[in-house]
Amino acid sequence: MEEGYPSRRQYQKKRQQGKRILKKLAIHTVMAFFICGVLLMGVLAFAAVAYVRDAPQLNPELLNSPQSSTIYDMNSKKVTDIAGEEYRKVVPLDQIPKKVQNAFLSVEDARFWNHPGIDVKRVAGAAVANVKEGFGAEGGSTITQQLVKMSFLSSEKTIERKVQEAYLALKVENKYTKKEILEKYLNKVYLGEKTYGVATAAEVYFGKSVEDLNISEAALLAGLPQRPSGYNPYNHPDLAENRRNIVLSLMEEHGYISEKEKKEAQSIPVEKLLKKRENKTFYNSFTDRVIEELKEKGIDEKELFTQGLKIYTTLDPKAQSITEKVLKTNEYIEFPDDQFKAGVVLLDTKTGEVRAIGGSRHSEEVQRGFNYATQLKRQPGSTAKPVMAYGPAIEKLKWSTYEQIKDEPIELNGKVFKNWNNRFHGNVSMRKAMQWSYNIPAIKAMMEVGTEEAKQFAGKLGIPLKEVFPSYAIGGFGDGISPLQLAGAYSAFGNNGVFNEPHTVRKIVYPSGKEKSLQPKPVQAMSDYTAYMITDMLKTVVEEGTGQMAHIPGLPLAGKTGTNELPDTIRGSGVTDAWFAGYTTRYTAAVWTGYDEITQESYVRTKDSHNAKLIFKHIMSEVSKGIETPDFTMPPSVEKVTIGNRVELFVKGTAPKRKQLNIDKPKKVEDKEENKQQEVEETEKKQDEVQEEEKEPEQEKEKVPNPNEEKQENETPDTNKPENPGGEKPAQDNQQPGEDNNQQNDDQQDTGNNDKGNPGNNPPGNKDTPPAGDTGGTDGSGEKKEEPATQSPPPRKDDG
């Protein structure tokens, strides 16, 4: 054999040694897995024992009837139960028809009569059934487990809850008969519309006794427990009908009905089965939002209506009552007609806690109906300017309130932008542009800072936007926003730049005593200098600009108006929407007014476009009575500079430098004023040059509109209006030229949303919405339109 190669004997010996090594390795591996398995089983067993030890006691009283959840106000005082006694009718099992029992058993627990409380086969087969029969055809929990969960446990999808659920289900099966368990379940199960049990649901949905239900009605009810809201036949008849048909198919599969009975029952439209929906009201606008918010936070709806939760909210009953009174009566404002809609949200400026919601003007609105304060989506008009234009410019570029912007015609991608008064004013300060709601400076400000910066700034204030065009600077949003979102954004300006997500719930407490906090964490959305400088300019809007009608004597207040222009197809003077958003150091409110659909007969006339400001004024006045409201405090990051007769604000370190003087000898006391004048000589010279450029053409120097003379009949003249901050008179360059009385308000824009509360698609000839993909937008041109001869002249035309 050649040198270097092993002999056959040596080769076989090495091979045998390799096999022995592999065998040992395999044995060690198996032993390791076995030991790990034992340890894992031990850990799981230990955890299971711990979970079982912590399981709630089997309280018979909790099994017998559903527990209403209770809503508490901001002072932890009970406001109302989510469900009333009339929604809890209980009947014995022998009064519930077999077809009703079988409908629920078919879809919820087909082997109910055979398992001991846990159906292992059902758990494994649930996934297959959902694929075969359609999503939701079968769940993994037995009826006994569902009864336990409804009575004792939360709906959290955790191992702890599942272990406790299985343990308690076995105990329930050991203590009660199958018939007793089924009876308790059918009287306790939540079926939507705030109803518990089949007997109550039969009356609510069909207006009949449970004994009189037909197969189709029984199947409809049996399909509801999985998603009471999603399959609600009033709100989603198509989904409810599909779900009912799945239940009927399962009833046939399990031999409870024939194929003929199934087809006959499936042929009946759901709408024909239902009776007219009843109205139940109690702070509906607020409680509806509470329910929606809890669902958004992952709280199951069935849990809300059956497990006796204590829900501690942010509701201020006094503020809520005031809000509803202002909206639903003519005591404060005489609304034009019953179709005129309004939505209001009142927040705590410092915390974002919602104090009141005015979701409708009508007391007879159906509960869980459309909420104009939280569900509405409309273009915000000029209320967007602080969020989309001037706020980002101050934050990123550190512009001062005196930043000069040239107001001139601009054209972007073939779209010509104009101001609401069809005039241009040359170089204007950012303060003046905000005061009189000029469009061009806002567009230029956003273009200067960049659309991405504007998008990020708005996102930090709770207004997420997929894309941003120049039109967004003046409120020409693609999808619109709600008063709830706008109030949340504005509250950050009044809170030193700290944003708190608007919320109605502080915490919930389970029957076991477990608490769950739902208060969002504060976010520093902008610098304190940005918040204060925006606030200072918005105070000018209310005291001297387009928002004077919302001014409240003696109350430090900042705010902004906003309107959207009528489409060309509408003849008359008015707008599609009118907004006002404002705040004090204590409260923030956003108000929207308008119509569901914009037609020749239903649009906001000019004389009614001020109702948003009046709604704000009355609510803010009432809630501020008897409490001290301090003024906004200027942070160290801001400094004041007097320019002419106006105090302007600069970010610390960016103010114009004063001329340095060489002092040769001490000056006399009487020369101090002369020295001061010399120090600012250079700055004043520049300011005079800018002011000279800002002077309006001679033909525009008309008398400034007197807001007191133009107020509506129900608006008391403001005779106690305080002087401007610092006791200064308005600078000449901050006086608004007189305008034609037929000019429309603000930078009026079109809205183009199709949801309820929104106008339809943009009509032909609309001047305000850019073509798809266009970077242009709402020009806010206020072209003169013919007003019906019977309409009184507009009380003001300087709305922003």
Coordinates of C-alpha atoms in Angstrom, one line a residue, residues 166-560:
A166 CA -60.5 27.4 30.4
Y167 CA -60.2 26.8 34.2
L168 CA -63.4 28.7 35.0
A169 CA -65.2 27.1 32.1
L170 CA -64.6 23.7 33.6
K171 CA -65.8 24.9 37.0
V172 CA -69.0 26.3 35.5
E173 CA -69.7 23.1 33.7
N174 CA -69.2 21.2 36.9
K175 CA -71.6 23.5 38.8
Y176 CA -74.4 24.1 36.3
T177 CA -76.3 22.0 33.8
K178 CA -76.0 22.5 30.0
K179 CA -79.4 24.0 29.8
E180 CA -78.6 26.5 32.6
I181 CA -75.4 27.5 30.9
L182 CA -77.2 28.0 27.5
E183 CA -79.9 30.0 29.2
K184 CA -77.4 32.3 30.9
Y185 CA -75.5 32.8 27.7
L186 CA -78.6 33.6 25.5
N187 CA -79.8 36.2 28.1
K188 CA -76.3 37.8 28.5
V189 CA -74.8 37.9 25.1
Y190 CA -74.3 41.4 23.6
L191 CA -76.1 41.8 20.3
G192 CA -75.4 45.5 19.4
E193 CA -77.6 48.5 19.7
K194 CA -76.9 48.4 23.5
T195 CA -79.0 45.2 23.8
Y196 CA -78.3 42.2 26.0
G197 CA -79.8 38.8 25.2
V198 CA -82.1 37.5 22.5
A199 CA -85.4 38.6 24.1
T200 CA -84.3 42.2 24.2
A201 CA -82.7 42.1 20.8
A202 CA -85.9 40.7 19.3
E203 CA -87.8 43.7 20.5
V204 CA -85.2 46.2 19.5
Y205 CA -84.5 44.9 16.0
F206 CA -87.8 43.4 15.0
G207 CA -90.4 44.8 17.4
K208 CA -91.6 41.3 18.4
S209 CA -91.3 38.8 21.2
V210 CA -88.5 36.2 21.0
E211 CA -91.2 33.5 20.7
D212 CA -92.3 34.9 17.4
L213 CA -89.0 35.1 15.6
N214 CA -88.7 33.3 12.3
I215 CA -85.7 31.4 11.1
S216 CA -84.2 34.4 9.2
E217 CA -84.5 36.7 12.2
A218 CA -83.0 34.0 14.5
A219 CA -80.0 33.6 12.2
L220 CA -79.5 37.4 11.9
L221 CA -79.3 37.6 15.7
A222 CA -77.0 34.6 15.9
G223 CA -74.6 36.3 13.6
L224 CA -74.1 39.4 15.7
P225 CA -72.0 38.3 18.7
Q226 CA -68.8 38.1 16.8
R227 CA -68.9 41.7 15.6
P228 CA -71.9 43.6 17.0
S229 CA -71.0 46.9 15.3
G230 CA -69.6 45.4 12.2
Y231 CA -72.7 43.3 11.5
N232 CA -75.2 45.9 12.8
P233 CA -78.1 45.6 10.3
Y234 CA -79.0 49.3 10.6
N235 CA -75.5 50.5 9.8
H236 CA -74.2 47.7 7.6
P237 CA -77.2 45.8 6.1
D238 CA -75.1 44.1 3.4
L239 CA -72.6 42.7 5.9
A240 CA -75.4 41.7 8.2
E241 CA -77.2 39.8 5.4
N242 CA -74.0 38.0 4.4
R243 CA -73.4 37.0 8.0
R244 CA -77.0 35.8 8.4
N245 CA -76.7 33.6 5.3
I246 CA -73.5 32.0 6.7
V247 CA -75.4 31.1 9.9
L248 CA -78.3 29.6 7.8
S249 CA -75.9 27.5 5.9
L250 CA -74.4 26.2 9.1
M251 CA -77.9 25.4 10.4
E252 CA -78.6 23.3 7.4
E253 CA -75.1 21.6 7.7
H254 CA -75.9 20.6 11.2
G255 CA -79.3 19.3 10.3
Y256 CA -81.4 22.0 12.1
I257 CA -83.2 23.2 8.9
S258 CA -83.8 21.9 5.4
E259 CA -82.2 23.3 2.3
K260 CA -85.6 24.7 1.3
E261 CA -85.9 26.5 4.6
K262 CA -82.4 27.8 4.2
K263 CA -83.1 29.3 0.8
E264 CA -86.4 30.8 1.8
A265 CA -84.8 32.5 4.8
Q266 CA -81.8 33.7 2.8
S267 CA -84.2 35.3 0.2
I268 CA -85.6 37.8 2.7
P269 CA -83.7 41.2 2.5
V270 CA -82.5 42.3 6.0
E271 CA -84.1 45.8 5.6
K272 CA -87.5 44.1 5.5
L273 CA -86.9 42.4 8.8
L274 CA -86.1 45.5 10.8
K275 CA -88.3 47.9 12.6
K276 CA -87.6 51.6 12.8
R277 CA -84.7 52.5 14.9
E278 CA -85.5 54.1 18.3
N279 CA -83.9 57.2 19.7
K280 CA -82.2 57.2 23.1
T281 CA -80.3 60.3 24.1
F282 CA -78.0 61.4 26.9
Y283 CA -75.0 63.4 26.1
N284 CA -74.9 61.4 22.9
S285 CA -72.2 63.4 21.2
F286 CA -69.8 62.8 24.0
T287 CA -70.7 59.3 24.9
D288 CA -70.5 58.2 21.3
R289 CA -67.0 59.5 21.1
V290 CA -66.1 57.7 24.3
I291 CA -67.2 54.4 22.8
E292 CA -65.3 55.0 19.5
E293 CA -62.2 56.1 21.4
L294 CA -62.2 52.9 23.5
K295 CA -62.6 50.8 20.5
E296 CA -59.7 52.6 18.8
K297 CA -57.6 51.8 22.0
G298 CA -58.4 48.1 21.6
I299 CA -61.3 47.7 24.1
D300 CA -63.7 45.2 22.7
E301 CA -67.3 46.5 22.3
K302 CA -68.8 43.5 23.9
E303 CA -66.6 44.2 26.9
L304 CA -68.0 47.7 27.1
F305 CA -71.6 46.6 27.3
T306 CA -71.4 43.5 29.4
Q307 CA -68.5 43.6 31.8
G308 CA -69.4 46.4 34.1
L309 CA -66.4 48.7 33.3
K310 CA -66.0 51.9 35.2
I311 CA -65.1 54.5 32.5
Y312 CA -63.6 57.7 33.9
T313 CA -63.9 60.4 31.2
T314 CA -62.8 64.0 30.8
L315 CA -66.4 65.3 30.5
D316 CA -67.3 68.6 32.0
P317 CA -71.1 68.4 32.4
K318 CA -71.5 72.2 32.7
A319 CA -69.5 72.8 29.5
Q320 CA -71.4 70.0 27.7
S321 CA -74.7 71.5 28.7
I322 CA -73.6 75.0 27.6
T323 CA -72.4 73.6 24.3
E324 CA -75.6 71.7 23.6
K325 CA -77.7 74.8 24.6
V326 CA -75.8 77.1 22.2
L327 CA -76.2 74.6 19.3
K328 CA -79.7 73.3 19.9
T329 CA -81.6 76.4 20.8
N330 CA -82.0 79.9 19.3
E331 CA -81.3 81.4 22.7
Y332 CA -77.8 82.5 21.7
I333 CA -77.9 82.4 17.9
E334 CA -80.7 82.5 15.4
F335 CA -79.8 79.8 12.9
P336 CA -81.0 80.2 9.4
D337 CA -82.8 76.8 9.1
D338 CA -82.9 73.2 10.5
Q339 CA -80.5 71.9 7.8
F340 CA -77.8 74.2 9.0
K341 CA -75.2 72.0 10.7
A342 CA -72.5 72.7 13.3
G343 CA -69.8 70.8 15.1
V344 CA -67.9 71.9 18.2
V345 CA -65.0 70.5 20.3
L346 CA -63.9 72.1 23.6
L347 CA -60.6 71.0 25.0
D348 CA -58.5 71.7 28.0
T349 CA -55.5 73.6 26.5
K350 CA -52.9 72.2 28.9
T351 CA -54.0 68.5 28.8
G352 CA -55.9 67.8 25.6
E353 CA -58.8 66.5 27.6
V354 CA -62.1 66.9 25.8
R355 CA -64.5 68.9 28.0
A356 CA -67.5 69.0 25.7
I357 CA -68.5 67.9 22.2
G358 CA -71.3 69.4 20.2
G359 CA -71.8 66.8 17.5
S360 CA -75.2 68.0 16.2
R361 CA -77.7 70.8 16.3
H362 CA -80.7 68.5 16.7
S363 CA -81.8 66.9 19.9
E364 CA -83.6 64.1 18.0
E365 CA -80.4 62.9 16.4
V366 CA -80.1 59.1 16.6
Q367 CA -77.5 57.8 19.0
R368 CA -74.4 56.6 17.4
G369 CA -75.4 58.7 14.4
F370 CA -73.1 61.1 12.4
N371 CA -71.0 63.3 14.7
Y372 CA -70.1 66.6 13.1
A373 CA -67.5 67.4 15.7
T374 CA -65.5 64.2 15.4
Q375 CA -66.4 62.4 12.1
L376 CA -66.7 65.4 9.7
K377 CA -64.0 65.9 7.2
R378 CA -63.9 69.3 5.5
Q379 CA -61.3 71.6 4.2
P380 CA -60.3 73.9 7.0
G381 CA -59.8 77.2 5.1
S382 CA -57.5 79.8 6.6
T383 CA -57.5 78.1 10.0
A384 CA -54.8 76.0 8.3
K385 CA -52.4 78.9 7.9
P386 CA -50.8 78.8 11.3
V387 CA -50.3 75.0 11.0
M388 CA -49.2 74.7 7.4
A389 CA -47.4 78.0 6.7
Y390 CA -46.5 80.4 9.4
G391 CA -45.8 77.8 12.2
P392 CA -43.3 75.9 10.1
A393 CA -41.7 79.1 8.9
I394 CA -41.1 80.3 12.4
E395 CA -40.0 76.9 13.6
K396 CA -37.5 76.2 10.8
L397 CA -36.5 79.6 9.4
K398 CA -36.9 81.6 12.7
W399 CA -39.0 84.2 10.9
S400 CA -40.1 87.2 13.1
T401 CA -43.7 88.4 13.2
Y402 CA -42.4 91.4 11.1
E403 CA -41.0 89.1 8.4
Q404 CA -41.7 90.9 5.1
I405 CA -43.5 88.9 2.4
K406 CA -44.5 90.4 -0.9
D407 CA -48.2 90.0 -1.6
E408 CA -48.4 89.8 -5.4
P409 CA -50.1 87.6 -8.0
I410 CA -48.5 84.2 -8.3
E411 CA -49.0 81.3 -10.7
L412 CA -48.1 77.7 -10.1
N413 CA -48.5 75.0 -12.7
G414 CA -51.0 77.1 -14.6
K415 CA -53.0 77.9 -11.4
V416 CA -53.4 81.6 -10.5
F417 CA -53.6 82.3 -6.8
K418 CA -55.4 85.4 -5.5
N419 CA -56.5 86.9 -2.2
W420 CA -60.1 86.9 -1.0
N421 CA -60.5 90.6 -1.9
N422 CA -58.9 90.2 -5.3
R423 CA -56.3 92.8 -4.3
F424 CA -52.6 92.7 -3.6
H425 CA -50.8 94.7 -1.0
G426 CA -47.1 94.7 -1.8
N427 CA -44.7 94.0 1.1
V428 CA -46.6 93.1 4.2
S429 CA -45.5 91.7 7.6
M430 CA -46.3 88.2 8.5
R431 CA -48.5 89.6 11.3
K432 CA -50.5 91.7 8.9
A433 CA -50.9 88.8 6.5
M434 CA -52.3 86.7 9.3
Q435 CA -54.4 89.5 10.6
W436 CA -56.2 90.1 7.3
S437 CA -55.9 86.5 6.1
Y438 CA -54.1 87.2 2.9
N439 CA -53.5 84.0 0.8
I440 CA -50.3 84.8 -1.2
P441 CA -48.0 85.4 1.9
A442 CA -49.2 82.0 3.4
I443 CA -48.5 80.2 0.2
K444 CA -45.1 81.8 -0.2
A445 CA -44.2 81.0 3.5
M446 CA -44.9 77.3 3.0
M447 CA -43.0 77.2 -0.3
E448 CA -40.0 78.9 1.4
V449 CA -39.9 76.5 4.3
G450 CA -40.8 73.5 2.1
T451 CA -43.8 71.2 1.8
E452 CA -42.0 68.3 3.6
E453 CA -41.4 70.6 6.6
A454 CA -45.0 71.7 6.6
K455 CA -46.1 68.1 6.4
Q456 CA -44.0 67.0 9.4
F457 CA -45.1 70.1 11.4
A458 CA -48.8 69.2 10.8
G459 CA -48.2 65.6 11.6
K460 CA -46.8 66.4 15.0
L461 CA -50.0 68.3 15.7
G462 CA -52.3 65.4 15.0
I463 CA -53.0 66.1 11.3
P464 CA -51.3 63.4 9.3
L465 CA -51.1 64.2 5.6
K466 CA -50.0 61.8 2.8
E467 CA -48.8 64.6 0.5
V468 CA -48.8 68.4 0.6
F469 CA -49.3 71.0 -2.2
P470 CA -49.1 74.8 -2.0
S471 CA -52.9 74.9 -1.7
Y472 CA -52.6 73.3 1.7
A473 CA -51.1 76.5 3.0
I474 CA -54.6 78.1 2.7
G475 CA -56.6 75.0 3.7
G476 CA -57.1 73.3 0.4
F477 CA -56.7 69.9 1.9
G478 CA -57.5 66.8 -0.2
D479 CA -59.5 64.9 2.5
G480 CA -60.2 67.6 5.0
I481 CA -60.0 67.4 8.8
S482 CA -62.5 67.4 11.8
P483 CA -63.1 70.0 14.5
L484 CA -61.5 67.5 16.9
Q485 CA -58.3 67.5 14.9
L486 CA -58.2 71.2 14.5
A487 CA -58.8 71.8 18.2
G488 CA -56.0 69.5 19.1
A489 CA -53.6 71.3 16.8
Y490 CA -54.5 74.7 18.1
S491 CA -54.2 73.7 21.7
A492 CA -50.5 73.1 21.2
F493 CA -50.0 76.8 20.3
G494 CA -51.5 77.7 23.6
N495 CA -49.5 75.2 25.5
N496 CA -45.9 76.3 24.8
G497 CA -45.7 74.0 21.8
V498 CA -46.7 70.8 23.7
F499 CA -49.2 68.6 21.9
N500 CA -51.6 66.3 23.8
E501 CA -53.8 64.1 21.7
P502 CA -57.4 65.1 22.2
H503 CA -59.0 62.3 24.4
T504 CA -62.2 61.7 26.2
V505 CA -61.1 58.8 28.5
R506 CA -58.7 59.0 31.4
K507 CA -58.8 55.4 32.6
I508 CA -61.0 52.3 32.8
V509 CA -61.4 50.1 35.9
Y510 CA -62.4 46.4 35.5
P511 CA -64.7 44.7 38.0
S512 CA -61.6 42.9 39.4
G513 CA -60.2 46.3 40.4
K514 CA -57.5 46.3 37.6
E515 CA -57.0 49.8 36.2
K516 CA -55.9 50.7 32.7
S517 CA -54.7 54.3 32.0
L518 CA -55.6 55.6 28.5
Q519 CA -54.1 59.1 28.8
P520 CA -51.7 59.9 25.9
K521 CA -48.2 61.1 26.5
P522 CA -47.4 64.8 25.8
V523 CA -45.2 65.5 22.8
Q524 CA -43.1 68.7 22.3
A525 CA -44.4 69.4 18.8
M526 CA -42.6 72.7 18.3
S527 CA -40.4 75.2 20.0
D528 CA -41.9 77.5 22.6
Y529 CA -40.9 80.5 20.5
T530 CA -43.0 79.2 17.6
A531 CA -46.1 78.6 19.8
Y532 CA -45.9 82.1 21.4
M533 CA -45.2 84.0 18.2
I534 CA -48.2 82.3 16.5
T535 CA -50.3 83.0 19.5
D536 CA -49.3 86.7 19.6
M537 CA -50.3 87.1 15.9
L538 CA -53.6 85.2 16.5
K539 CA -54.4 87.6 19.3
T540 CA -54.0 90.4 16.7
V541 CA -56.5 88.5 14.5
V542 CA -59.1 88.6 17.3
E543 CA -58.4 92.1 18.5
E544 CA -57.9 93.9 15.3
G545 CA -58.4 91.6 12.3
T546 CA -60.9 89.2 10.8
G547 CA -61.8 87.5 14.1
Q548 CA -63.1 90.6 16.0
M549 CA -66.6 89.1 16.3
A550 CA -65.1 86.4 18.5
H551 CA -63.4 88.9 20.8
I552 CA -64.4 88.6 24.5
P553 CA -63.6 91.7 26.5
G554 CA -61.1 91.0 29.4
L555 CA -60.3 87.5 28.2
P556 CA -56.8 86.9 26.6
L557 CA -57.7 85.1 23.5
A558 CA -56.1 84.0 20.2
G559 CA -57.9 82.6 17.2
K560 CA -58.3 82.3 13.4

